[in-house]
Short mmCIF file of C-alpha atoms in Angstrom, two decimals:
data_model
loop_
_atom_site.label_atom_id
_atom_site.label_comp_id
_atom_site.label_asym_id
_atom_site.label_seq_id
_atom_site.Cartn_x
_atom_site.Cartn_y
_atom_site.Cartn_z
CA MET A 1 -121.00 -17.86 -53.94
CA ASP A 2 -118.02 -15.45 -53.33
CA THR A 3 -116.33 -15.44 -50.10
CA PRO A 4 -115.69 -11.79 -48.84
CA THR A 5 -112.04 -10.94 -48.19
CA PRO A 6 -111.38 -9.29 -44.71
CA ALA A 7 -110.26 -5.72 -44.88
CA THR A 8 -106.65 -4.88 -44.07
CA PRO A 9 -106.34 -2.58 -41.01
CA GLU A 10 -104.83 0.77 -41.58
CA PRO A 11 -102.80 2.52 -38.99
CA THR A 12 -104.62 5.34 -37.44
CA GLY A 13 -101.63 7.19 -35.97
CA PRO A 14 -97.93 7.84 -36.75
CA PRO A 15 -95.64 4.91 -36.56
CA GLU A 16 -93.24 4.70 -33.57
CA SER A 17 -89.64 5.57 -34.31
CA THR A 18 -87.42 2.42 -34.45
CA GLY A 19 -84.20 4.03 -35.60
CA LEU A 20 -84.95 2.46 -39.16
CA SER A 21 -85.89 4.04 -42.31
CA GLU A 22 -89.54 3.80 -43.22
CA PRO A 23 -90.56 1.41 -45.91
CA THR A 24 -91.42 3.16 -49.16
CA GLY A 25 -94.68 1.30 -49.48
CA LEU A 26 -95.90 3.03 -46.15
CA SER A 27 -94.92 6.50 -47.03
CA GLU A 28 -97.69 9.02 -47.42
CA PRO A 29 -98.45 10.31 -50.92
CA THR A 30 -97.25 13.74 -51.66
CA GLY A 31 -99.87 16.34 -52.53
CA SER A 32 -102.55 18.14 -50.80
CA PRO A 33 -102.88 17.22 -47.18
CA ALA A 34 -105.64 14.90 -46.08
CA PRO A 35 -108.56 16.69 -44.58
CA LYS A 36 -108.53 16.97 -40.87
CA GLY A 37 -111.26 14.94 -39.12
CA PRO A 38 -111.89 13.02 -36.10
CA PRO A 39 -109.38 10.47 -35.13
CA GLN A 40 -109.93 7.09 -36.61
CA PRO A 41 -109.63 3.79 -34.85
CA THR A 42 -106.34 2.17 -35.42
CA ASP A 43 -104.93 -1.35 -35.21
CA PRO A 44 -102.39 -2.40 -32.65
CA PRO A 45 -98.82 -2.37 -33.78
CA HIS A 46 -97.23 -5.29 -35.19
CA PRO A 47 -95.04 -7.22 -32.74
CA THR A 48 -91.33 -7.21 -33.66
CA GLY A 49 -90.50 -10.81 -32.72
CA HIS A 50 -92.19 -13.97 -33.49
CA PRO A 51 -95.63 -14.07 -31.95
CA SER A 52 -96.56 -17.05 -29.92
CA GLY A 53 -99.16 -19.44 -31.15
CA ASP A 54 -100.24 -19.80 -34.74
CA PHE A 55 -100.43 -16.22 -35.53
CA ALA A 56 -97.78 -15.05 -38.22
CA PRO A 57 -96.83 -11.60 -38.76
CA PRO A 58 -98.10 -9.81 -41.88
CA PRO A 59 -95.58 -9.86 -44.83
CA SER A 60 -93.31 -7.00 -45.12
CA ASP A 61 -91.59 -5.79 -48.23
CA GLN A 62 -88.40 -4.61 -46.30
CA LEU A 63 -86.20 -6.28 -43.70
CA ALA A 64 -85.25 -4.09 -40.53
CA VAL A 65 -81.48 -3.87 -39.83
CA PHE A 66 -80.01 -2.98 -36.23
CA HIS A 67 -76.67 -1.17 -35.71
CA PRO A 68 -74.84 -0.99 -32.27
CA VAL A 69 -74.38 2.46 -30.84
CA PRO A 70 -70.63 3.29 -30.88
CA PRO A 71 -68.99 4.14 -27.25
CA ARG A 72 -68.65 7.72 -26.61
CA PRO A 73 -65.00 8.70 -26.91
CA ARG A 74 -63.09 9.53 -23.57
CA PRO A 75 -62.13 13.20 -23.45
CA HIS A 76 -58.34 13.90 -23.29
CA ASP A 77 -57.17 17.10 -21.64
CA PRO A 78 -53.40 17.59 -21.98
CA LEU A 79 -53.27 20.16 -19.12
CA ALA A 80 -55.16 17.99 -16.76
CA ALA A 81 -53.11 15.08 -17.51
CA ALA A 82 -49.83 17.09 -17.05
CA LEU A 83 -51.15 18.48 -13.75
CA GLY A 84 -52.23 14.98 -12.54
CA ASN A 85 -48.75 13.52 -13.32
CA ALA A 86 -47.16 16.48 -11.47
CA SER A 87 -48.35 14.92 -8.30
CA LEU A 88 -45.99 12.05 -8.84
CA LEU A 89 -48.85 9.72 -8.13
CA GLY A 90 -49.74 8.96 -11.76
CA ILE A 91 -53.18 10.66 -11.47
CA GLY A 92 -52.76 11.98 -14.99
CA TYR A 93 -52.54 8.50 -16.35
CA LEU A 94 -55.64 7.58 -14.53
CA MET A 95 -57.44 10.51 -16.18
CA LEU A 96 -56.26 9.01 -19.46
CA GLY A 97 -57.51 5.63 -18.55
CA ARG A 98 -53.90 4.27 -18.47
CA ARG A 99 -54.13 2.20 -15.10
CA LYS A 100 -51.01 0.17 -15.56
CA LEU A 101 -48.99 3.33 -16.31
CA ALA A 102 -50.55 4.97 -13.32
CA LEU A 103 -49.48 2.11 -11.07
CA THR A 104 -46.03 2.04 -12.60
CA ALA A 105 -45.65 5.79 -11.93
CA ALA A 106 -46.72 5.50 -8.40
CA THR A 107 -44.46 2.47 -7.74
CA THR A 108 -41.37 4.25 -9.36
CA THR A 109 -42.04 7.28 -7.18
CA LEU A 110 -42.21 5.11 -4.00
CA VAL A 111 -38.88 3.31 -4.96
CA LEU A 112 -37.12 6.65 -5.59
CA VAL A 113 -38.45 8.20 -2.40
CA LEU A 114 -37.19 5.12 -0.44
CA LEU A 115 -33.81 5.50 -2.17
CA VAL A 116 -33.68 9.12 -1.27
CA VAL A 117 -34.37 8.43 2.36
CA SER A 118 -31.98 5.40 2.55
CA ARG A 119 -29.09 6.69 0.48
CA ALA A 120 -29.45 10.37 1.40
CA ARG A 121 -27.72 11.58 -1.81
CA THR A 122 -28.29 14.60 -3.89
CA SER A 123 -28.18 12.44 -6.97
CA TYR A 124 -31.33 10.58 -5.98
CA GLU A 125 -33.04 13.94 -5.40
CA ILE A 126 -32.07 15.01 -8.89
CA ALA A 127 -33.49 11.59 -10.22
CA VAL A 128 -36.76 12.48 -8.44
CA THR A 129 -36.85 15.90 -10.18
CA VAL A 130 -36.07 14.24 -13.51
CA TRP A 131 -38.89 11.73 -12.96
CA TRP A 132 -41.34 14.58 -12.15
CA VAL A 133 -40.48 16.42 -15.31
CA LEU A 134 -40.69 13.22 -17.36
CA GLY A 135 -44.07 12.33 -15.88
CA ILE A 136 -45.45 15.78 -16.66
CA ALA A 137 -44.12 15.81 -20.20
CA HIS A 138 -45.34 12.14 -20.88
CA GLY A 139 -48.88 12.92 -19.57
CA TRP A 140 -49.20 15.99 -21.76
CA PHE A 141 -47.84 14.08 -24.86
CA LEU A 142 -50.20 11.11 -24.36
CA ALA A 143 -53.32 13.48 -23.91
CA HIS A 144 -52.19 15.74 -26.89
CA ARG A 145 -51.71 12.84 -29.14
CA ALA A 146 -55.46 11.73 -28.79
CA THR A 147 -58.09 12.77 -31.26
CA HIS A 148 -60.75 13.74 -28.91
CA ARG A 149 -58.95 16.49 -26.98
CA VAL A 150 -61.17 18.71 -24.83
CA ALA A 151 -60.73 20.88 -21.80
CA VAL A 152 -62.16 19.01 -18.76
CA ARG A 153 -62.38 21.54 -16.05
CA ARG A 154 -63.28 18.92 -13.34
CA GLN A 155 -60.05 16.92 -14.22
CA ARG A 156 -57.88 19.97 -14.15
CA LEU A 157 -59.10 21.02 -10.80
CA LEU A 158 -58.64 17.52 -9.55
CA GLY A 159 -55.05 17.28 -10.88
CA LEU A 160 -54.21 20.84 -9.58
CA ALA A 161 -55.62 19.92 -6.13
CA VAL A 162 -53.62 16.76 -5.82
CA THR A 163 -50.43 18.26 -7.15
CA LEU A 164 -50.72 21.27 -4.88
CA THR A 165 -51.33 19.02 -1.92
CA VAL A 166 -48.25 17.05 -2.60
CA LEU A 167 -46.03 20.01 -3.46
CA LEU A 168 -47.09 21.86 -0.36
CA THR A 169 -46.61 18.84 1.81
CA ALA A 170 -43.08 18.47 0.22
CA GLY A 171 -42.51 22.22 0.81
CA LEU A 172 -43.52 21.94 4.52
CA LEU A 173 -41.34 18.89 5.10
CA ARG A 174 -38.40 20.57 3.43
CA TYR A 175 -39.07 23.64 5.57
CA ASP A 176 -39.03 21.70 8.63
CA ALA A 177 -35.97 19.78 7.80
CA HIS A 178 -34.14 23.10 7.18
CA ARG A 179 -35.47 24.59 10.49
CA ILE A 180 -34.05 21.54 12.40
CA ALA A 181 -30.85 21.78 10.39
CA ASP A 182 -30.53 25.48 11.28
CA ASP A 183 -31.01 24.52 15.04
CA VAL A 184 -28.30 21.90 14.68
CA ALA A 185 -25.87 24.18 12.94
CA GLU A 186 -26.41 26.93 15.63
CA ALA A 187 -25.81 24.46 18.43
CA ARG A 188 -22.75 23.01 16.65
CA ARG A 189 -21.36 26.69 16.28
CA ASP A 190 -21.85 27.21 19.96
CA GLY A 191 -20.05 23.84 20.65
CA ASP A 192 -23.01 22.48 22.52
CA CYS A 193 -23.36 18.82 21.61
CA ALA A 194 -26.27 18.28 23.94
CA ARG A 195 -28.33 20.81 21.86
CA VAL A 196 -27.17 19.17 18.70
CA VAL A 197 -28.62 15.86 19.81
CA SER A 198 -31.80 17.38 21.03
CA ALA A 199 -32.44 19.26 17.90
CA GLN A 200 -31.68 16.35 15.57
CA ARG A 201 -33.97 14.17 17.75
CA ASP A 202 -36.94 16.06 16.22
CA VAL A 203 -36.23 14.75 12.70
CA TRP A 204 -38.77 12.23 11.54
CA TRP A 205 -39.25 10.10 8.39
CA GLY A 206 -41.21 12.93 6.64
CA ASP A 207 -38.23 15.36 7.22
CA ARG A 208 -35.92 12.88 5.52
CA VAL A 209 -38.18 12.69 2.44
CA GLY A 210 -38.26 16.54 2.46
CA ASP A 211 -34.48 16.81 2.45
CA ALA A 212 -32.66 13.63 3.01
CA PRO A 213 -29.07 14.84 2.51
CA LEU A 214 -29.62 17.73 4.93
CA THR A 215 -31.03 15.54 7.68
CA ALA A 216 -28.30 13.02 6.92
CA SER A 217 -25.65 15.73 7.45
CA GLY A 218 -27.43 16.33 10.88
CA ASP A 219 -26.96 12.66 11.61
CA GLU A 220 -23.22 13.02 10.82
CA VAL A 221 -23.15 15.80 13.41
CA VAL A 222 -24.75 13.73 15.99
CA ARG A 223 -22.29 10.92 15.26
CA ALA A 224 -19.42 13.38 15.66
CA CYS A 225 -21.04 14.34 19.13
CA GLU A 226 -21.29 10.80 20.12
CA ARG A 227 -17.61 10.20 19.37
CA LEU A 228 -16.81 13.34 21.36
CA GLU A 229 -18.82 11.70 24.25
CA THR A 230 -16.39 8.82 24.00
CA ALA A 231 -13.47 11.36 24.12
CA THR A 232 -14.92 12.97 27.35
CA ALA A 233 -15.09 9.55 28.96
CA GLU A 234 -11.42 8.87 28.02
CA LEU A 235 -10.17 12.31 29.18
CA ASN A 236 -12.17 12.01 32.57
CA SER A 237 -10.45 8.54 33.11
CA ALA A 238 -7.16 10.40 32.27
CA LEU A 239 -7.82 12.79 35.20
CA THR A 240 -7.07 9.91 37.48
CA GLY A 241 -3.50 9.61 36.15
CA ASP A 242 -4.18 7.24 33.22
CA THR A 243 -1.94 8.52 30.44
CA GLU A 244 -2.94 5.78 28.13
CA ALA A 245 -6.59 7.00 28.40
CA LEU A 246 -5.32 10.62 27.82
CA GLU A 247 -3.53 9.48 24.64
CA LYS A 248 -6.62 7.80 23.44
CA GLY A 249 -8.75 10.95 24.22
CA PHE A 250 -6.55 13.18 22.29
CA GLY A 251 -6.50 10.74 19.41
CA THR A 252 -10.34 10.81 19.31
CA LEU A 253 -10.37 14.56 19.36
CA ALA A 254 -7.89 14.82 16.59
CA ARG A 255 -9.91 12.49 14.36
CA VAL A 256 -13.15 14.44 14.91
CA LEU A 257 -11.39 17.69 14.45
CA ALA A 258 -10.12 16.63 11.08
CA GLU A 259 -13.71 16.57 9.82
CA PRO A 260 -14.96 20.08 8.82
CA GLY A 261 -17.11 22.07 11.15
CA ASN A 262 -16.23 20.28 14.38
CA ALA A 263 -13.72 22.88 15.77
CA ARG A 264 -16.03 24.45 18.26
CA THR A 265 -17.47 21.08 19.64
CA VAL A 266 -13.98 19.74 19.89
CA GLU A 267 -12.80 22.91 21.72
CA THR A 268 -15.68 22.61 24.16
CA THR A 269 -14.66 18.94 24.90
CA LEU A 270 -11.15 19.93 25.40
CA ASN A 271 -12.09 22.82 27.57
CA GLY A 272 -13.99 20.51 29.81
CA PHE A 273 -10.88 18.32 30.22
CA LEU A 274 -8.57 21.36 30.83
CA ARG A 275 -10.87 22.79 33.51
CA GLY A 276 -10.16 19.52 35.52
CA LEU A 277 -6.45 20.63 35.84
CA PRO A 278 -4.96 20.67 38.27
CA THR A 279 -6.38 17.61 39.82
CA GLU A 280 -6.62 17.01 43.58
CA ASP A 281 -3.62 14.81 43.52
CA PRO A 282 -0.48 16.94 42.39
CA CYS A 283 1.48 13.90 41.28
CA THR A 284 -1.34 12.94 39.03
CA THR A 285 -1.32 16.45 37.61
CA VAL A 286 2.51 16.18 36.93
CA ALA A 287 1.81 12.90 35.06
CA LEU A 288 -0.78 14.56 32.78
CA THR A 289 1.20 17.82 32.27
CA ASP A 290 4.29 15.83 31.41
CA TRP A 291 2.45 13.97 28.68
CA LEU A 292 0.83 17.28 27.37
CA ARG A 293 4.33 19.00 27.28
CA GLN A 294 5.77 16.14 25.28
CA ARG A 295 2.85 15.98 22.84
CA ALA A 296 3.81 16.97 19.34
CA PRO A 297 2.36 20.32 18.17
CA SER A 298 -0.66 19.95 15.72
CA GLN A 299 -1.15 23.55 14.84
CA ASP A 300 -4.78 23.42 15.84
CA VAL A 301 -7.12 24.07 18.88
CA LEU A 302 -5.58 21.00 20.66
CA ASP A 303 -2.31 22.91 21.17
CA ARG A 304 -4.15 24.94 23.75
CA SER A 305 -3.48 22.11 26.20
CA THR A 306 0.32 22.90 26.23
CA ALA A 307 -0.28 26.37 27.52
CA THR A 308 -2.47 24.92 30.25
CA ALA A 309 0.21 22.44 31.03
CA GLU A 310 2.93 25.12 31.24
CA ARG A 311 0.76 27.06 33.65
CA THR A 312 -0.22 24.21 35.89
CA ALA A 313 3.01 22.23 35.98
CA PRO A 314 5.14 24.34 38.49
CA ALA A 315 2.73 24.24 41.39
CA ALA A 316 1.96 20.58 40.51
CA LEU A 317 5.67 19.66 40.55
CA VAL A 318 6.35 21.35 43.98
CA GLY A 319 3.23 19.87 45.42
CA CYS A 320 4.02 16.34 44.19
CA GLY A 321 7.52 16.57 45.63
CA ASP A 322 6.04 17.63 49.06
CA ALA A 323 3.51 14.68 48.82
CA LEU A 324 6.36 12.21 48.07
CA MET A 325 8.47 13.58 50.88
CA ALA A 326 5.68 13.01 53.34
CA ASP A 327 5.51 9.39 51.93
CA ASP A 328 9.19 8.78 52.44
CA SER A 329 9.70 8.59 48.65
CA TRP A 330 12.68 10.75 48.66
CA ASP A 331 14.23 9.87 45.28
CA GLU A 332 10.90 10.57 43.45
CA ALA A 333 10.48 13.76 45.35
CA ARG A 334 13.98 15.00 44.46
CA THR A 335 13.25 14.23 40.86
CA ARG A 336 10.17 16.46 40.82
CA TYR A 337 12.03 19.32 42.52
CA GLU A 338 14.80 19.10 40.16
CA GLN A 339 12.37 19.05 37.07
CA LEU A 340 10.94 22.36 38.28
CA LEU A 341 14.54 23.78 38.64
CA ASP A 342 15.38 22.63 35.23
CA ARG A 343 12.25 23.99 33.55
CA TYR A 344 11.50 27.04 35.45
CA PRO A 345 14.72 28.22 37.11
CA GLY A 346 13.66 31.76 37.60
CA GLY A 347 10.10 30.98 38.73
CA ASP A 348 8.32 32.09 41.82
CA LEU A 349 8.51 28.37 43.28
CA ALA A 350 12.27 28.01 42.48
CA ASP A 351 13.45 28.73 46.04
CA ARG A 352 10.76 26.30 47.51
CA ALA A 353 12.05 23.64 45.01
CA ARG A 354 15.64 24.11 45.94
CA LYS A 355 14.80 23.67 49.60
CA GLY A 356 12.76 20.75 48.81
CA ALA A 357 15.46 19.18 46.69
CA ARG A 358 18.03 19.81 49.49
CA LYS A 359 15.60 18.26 52.00
CA ALA A 360 15.09 15.24 49.77
CA THR A 361 18.98 14.85 49.28
CA LEU A 362 19.44 14.85 53.02
CA SER A 363 16.72 12.37 53.49
CA ILE A 364 18.30 10.14 50.86
CA GLU A 365 21.64 10.36 52.31
CA LEU A 366 20.38 9.76 55.88
CA ASP A 367 18.32 6.66 54.64
CA THR A 368 21.62 5.45 53.03
CA VAL A 369 23.56 5.86 56.21
CA ARG A 370 20.89 4.19 58.33
CA LYS A 371 20.85 1.14 55.93
CA LEU A 372 24.62 0.82 56.06
CA LEU A 373 24.63 1.02 59.89
CA VAL A 374 22.33 -2.04 60.37
CA ASP A 375 24.29 -4.61 62.44
CA SER A 376 25.59 -7.64 60.60
CA SER A 377 26.41 -11.08 61.86
CA GLU A 378 30.11 -10.33 61.61
CA GLY A 379 30.05 -7.72 64.34
CA GLN A 380 30.43 -4.62 62.33
CA PRO A 381 27.95 -3.10 59.97
CA ALA A 382 28.53 -2.37 56.33
CA TYR A 383 29.20 1.23 56.94
CA CYS A 384 32.54 0.41 58.61
CA SER A 385 33.84 -0.87 55.19
CA ASP A 386 31.87 1.40 52.86
CA PRO A 387 30.88 4.59 54.61
CA ALA A 388 28.39 7.22 53.16
CA LYS A 389 27.97 10.83 54.01
CA TYR A 390 24.93 12.50 55.61
CA SER A 391 25.35 16.26 54.75
CA GLY A 392 22.77 17.06 57.39
CA ALA A 393 24.94 15.75 60.24
CA LYS A 394 26.58 18.05 62.74
CA PRO A 395 30.31 18.44 61.70
CA ALA A 396 33.00 16.93 64.10
CA GLY A 397 34.78 19.64 66.02
CA LYS A 398 35.96 20.67 69.39
CA GLY A 399 33.98 19.46 72.36
CA THR A 400 32.08 16.33 72.65
CA ASN A 401 31.09 14.78 69.28
CA ARG A 402 28.15 12.39 69.73
CA ALA A 403 28.91 8.98 68.24
CA LEU A 404 27.42 5.72 67.24
CA PHE A 405 29.38 2.66 68.56
CA TYR A 406 29.57 -0.55 66.69
CA GLY A 407 31.47 -3.92 67.14
CA GLY A 408 30.97 -7.33 68.55
CA ASP A 409 27.93 -9.28 68.70
CA GLU A 410 25.36 -9.07 71.56
CA TYR A 411 27.46 -11.18 73.90
CA SER A 412 30.74 -9.32 73.25
CA VAL A 413 32.49 -7.51 75.96
CA LEU A 414 32.70 -4.49 73.58
CA ARG A 415 29.15 -3.93 74.11
CA ASP A 416 29.68 -3.77 77.82
CA TYR A 417 32.37 -1.21 77.30
CA VAL A 418 29.97 0.96 75.31
CA LYS A 419 27.31 0.77 78.03
CA GLN A 420 29.89 2.26 80.50
CA LEU A 421 30.37 5.31 78.43
CA PRO A 422 28.53 8.52 79.42
CA GLY A 423 25.16 9.06 77.62
CA SER A 424 26.36 12.44 76.49
CA TRP A 425 28.77 10.74 74.12
CA LYS A 426 26.33 8.43 72.55
CA ALA A 427 23.91 9.37 69.79
CA GLY A 428 20.49 7.72 69.38
CA ASP A 429 20.54 7.75 65.68
CA ALA A 430 22.55 8.63 62.65
CA SER A 431 20.48 11.92 62.38
CA ASP A 432 22.09 13.34 65.48
CA ALA A 433 25.51 11.66 65.40
CA ALA A 434 28.73 13.39 64.40
CA LEU A 435 30.86 10.26 64.35
CA VAL A 436 30.72 6.54 63.81
CA VAL A 437 33.07 4.36 65.88
CA CYS A 438 33.76 0.98 64.47
CA MET A 439 35.49 -1.35 67.01
CA GLY A 440 37.35 -4.56 66.10
CA GLU A 441 37.93 -7.64 68.06
CA ASP A 442 39.68 -6.94 71.43
CA THR A 443 43.17 -8.31 71.89
CA PHE A 444 45.99 -8.11 74.54
CA GLY A 445 47.57 -4.78 74.65
CA THR A 446 50.51 -3.53 76.66
CA SER A 447 51.78 -5.73 79.45
CA VAL A 448 51.20 -4.03 82.79
CA GLU A 449 52.38 -6.42 85.36
CA THR A 450 53.61 -10.04 85.76
CA CYS A 451 52.89 -12.05 88.94
CA PRO A 452 53.41 -15.60 90.13
CA TYR A 453 50.34 -17.85 91.08
CA GLU A 454 50.39 -21.08 92.92
CA ASN A 455 47.76 -23.77 91.98
CA GLU A 456 45.85 -24.76 94.94
CA SER A 457 45.56 -28.21 93.79
CA THR A 458 48.87 -29.10 92.63
CA GLY A 459 50.91 -26.47 94.27
CA ALA A 460 52.60 -25.60 90.96
CA VAL A 461 53.84 -21.93 90.49
CA THR A 462 52.87 -20.13 87.40
CA TYR A 463 53.83 -16.59 86.24
CA VAL A 464 50.75 -14.74 84.74
CA SER A 465 51.35 -11.65 82.68
CA PHE A 466 48.50 -8.92 82.77
CA HIS A 467 47.74 -6.77 79.75
CA LYS A 468 45.59 -3.86 78.84
CA VAL A 469 42.69 -4.55 76.71
CA ALA A 470 43.56 -3.41 73.07
CA ILE A 471 40.74 -2.48 70.69
CA PRO A 472 41.27 -1.40 67.03
CA VAL A 473 38.99 1.36 66.03
CA LYS A 474 38.11 3.34 62.98
CA VAL A 475 36.15 6.63 63.45
CA TYR A 476 34.32 8.04 60.61
CA GLU A 477 32.75 11.59 60.39
CA VAL A 478 29.07 11.26 59.55
CA ARG A 479 28.78 14.49 57.69
CA THR A 480 31.38 13.58 55.12
CA GLY A 481 31.64 9.92 55.52
CA LYS A 482 35.39 10.23 55.75
CA LEU A 483 37.78 8.27 57.93
CA VAL A 484 39.14 10.64 60.79
CA THR A 485 40.76 8.08 63.20
CA ASP A 486 42.26 4.74 62.48
CA ARG A 487 44.12 3.40 65.55
CA ARG A 488 44.20 1.15 68.55
CA ILE A 489 43.01 2.18 72.01
CA GLN A 490 43.88 0.28 75.22
CA ILE A 491 41.85 0.06 78.35
CA GLY A 492 43.78 -0.08 81.56
CA GLY A 493 42.90 -1.46 84.95
CA THR A 494 44.09 -3.24 87.89
CA SER A 495 46.36 -6.33 87.77
CA CYS A 496 47.72 -9.18 89.94
CA PRO A 497 44.60 -9.85 92.05
CA SER A 498 45.17 -12.09 95.06
CA ARG A 499 43.44 -15.01 93.39
CA PHE A 500 41.42 -15.74 90.29
CA SER A 501 39.67 -18.59 88.84
CA TYR A 502 39.84 -20.09 85.45
CA PHE A 503 38.70 -23.15 83.58
CA ALA A 504 41.02 -26.08 82.98
CA THR A 505 41.67 -27.20 79.46
CA SER A 506 40.02 -30.33 78.16
CA ASP A 507 43.43 -32.10 77.95
CA GLY A 508 43.86 -32.06 81.65
CA ASP A 509 46.23 -29.20 81.73
CA THR A 510 45.50 -27.36 85.01
CA ALA A 511 47.98 -24.59 84.61
CA PRO A 512 46.45 -21.03 84.50
CA PRO A 513 46.92 -19.12 81.25
CA SER A 514 50.10 -17.10 81.02
CA THR A 515 48.26 -13.92 79.93
CA ARG A 516 45.31 -12.23 81.21
CA TYR A 517 43.44 -8.90 80.86
CA VAL A 518 43.60 -6.49 83.51
CA THR A 519 40.43 -5.87 85.44
CA THR A 520 38.83 -2.96 83.80
CA SER A 521 36.85 -0.06 85.43
CA LYS A 522 34.48 2.50 84.14
CA SER A 523 36.94 5.16 84.54
CA GLY A 524 39.47 3.21 82.57
CA VAL A 525 36.88 2.52 79.66
CA ARG A 526 36.03 6.20 79.57
CA ALA A 527 39.65 7.20 79.50
CA ALA A 528 40.28 4.89 76.64
CA PHE A 529 37.40 6.06 74.47
CA GLU A 530 37.38 9.84 75.48
CA PRO A 531 39.95 10.77 72.84
CA LEU A 532 37.79 9.42 70.07
CA VAL A 533 34.80 11.58 70.82
CA VAL A 534 36.05 14.49 72.83
CA ARG A 535 38.45 17.04 71.21
#
């Protein structure tokens, strides 16, 4: 008995597309189309993998082959890449998928910017510009070399937006740097260092990125102003009379002036110092003007100090002389007066200086005479052997000439004689004396009378000779210091008193001395000294 064979199910609908070519055995026959009818029932599709269980797929006369879908190529837009790299941030390389190049580009840009800010040289700014051009060209080249070149509007807009932002920021920073530089330059032209420092203080890191050399030049101007501040401090110290500080201050000004563009700020600093002349102390002013006059000309603005010194010096010299006179510094005072007469003989203050010099000379002479008239242990002052003149003294002439009397120590009889003279004959000081009378040791003068005397103890008779008191004198005229009299005067008196006492000698001799002075009187003393002072 035959076993019936199961019928093969036929597909009732079109096969699903699998991306594979259909097997030839399943293709429909060509010819007249099949008559349309109601849809027939269809079998389920064959599974593509191994079925689970014991069910095996029906045999196929063709094996299906799968091919991977190739990646869609990245679009390359040369203009977008160039615009992106124009931002200096490597954006163009990112558009091209070159991440390492993008990182390298951004790092190089950062390094160049740091060098520009730190070194502040134009050469580094040129290097940034070259780097910018190379980045644009390289981005264009890489994109243009690709096979799939298309215009990507989105990338172009992105690159343009980033680049414009970077360029606009750089432009604004550069504009701000130039604005500040203009303010600094204007303040510098006005010689106002305070404004220079204030304007440059507005510079920040972004301005240095925008124009590093320009902001660095502003820093140089500030440093010059700082050096001028040092010069100002030195010159202010000089106004106290410190000529070493004055020399340092002018040295600082000269060094700053040697740098271009600092003429006005140096001039302002110098003017501040010159306005301090004259100082309150005329002698301090003289010290400063002397230094300024002796300074070698430099053929620049610093030479203005010489004119100020010439204008200020005359009054300062006279004022200093007067101040020194009041301080009894007569030598220094006369030097200042004579300086004015030497430098400005026809000046308005010449007469005043001549009077001051005369007064100083008289004070010096009087001081010299006073020192020479100081008593010494030898009984006579140094003046008596080395006289000096005092031109301000009254000249010796007819009438009573007031005199200063010197001789002997404080216990000498000569001092007693001087005390007996009229007060109108004696001067109180060298300033009102016409004469100086120098008295030597008193000796026995002319014998007046000889009388016998009996010793009450022994009864021995001794003849005693009585003599005038002789005193050698030298008389000097104070005004000229010249010797006008050199002789010996004798003071007379009474002789041969009825009795007198004496001290016996140590060897037991009780005899009285054979010579004795007469007993002087005030009238006798006056008579002896009168020819010396009254003419």
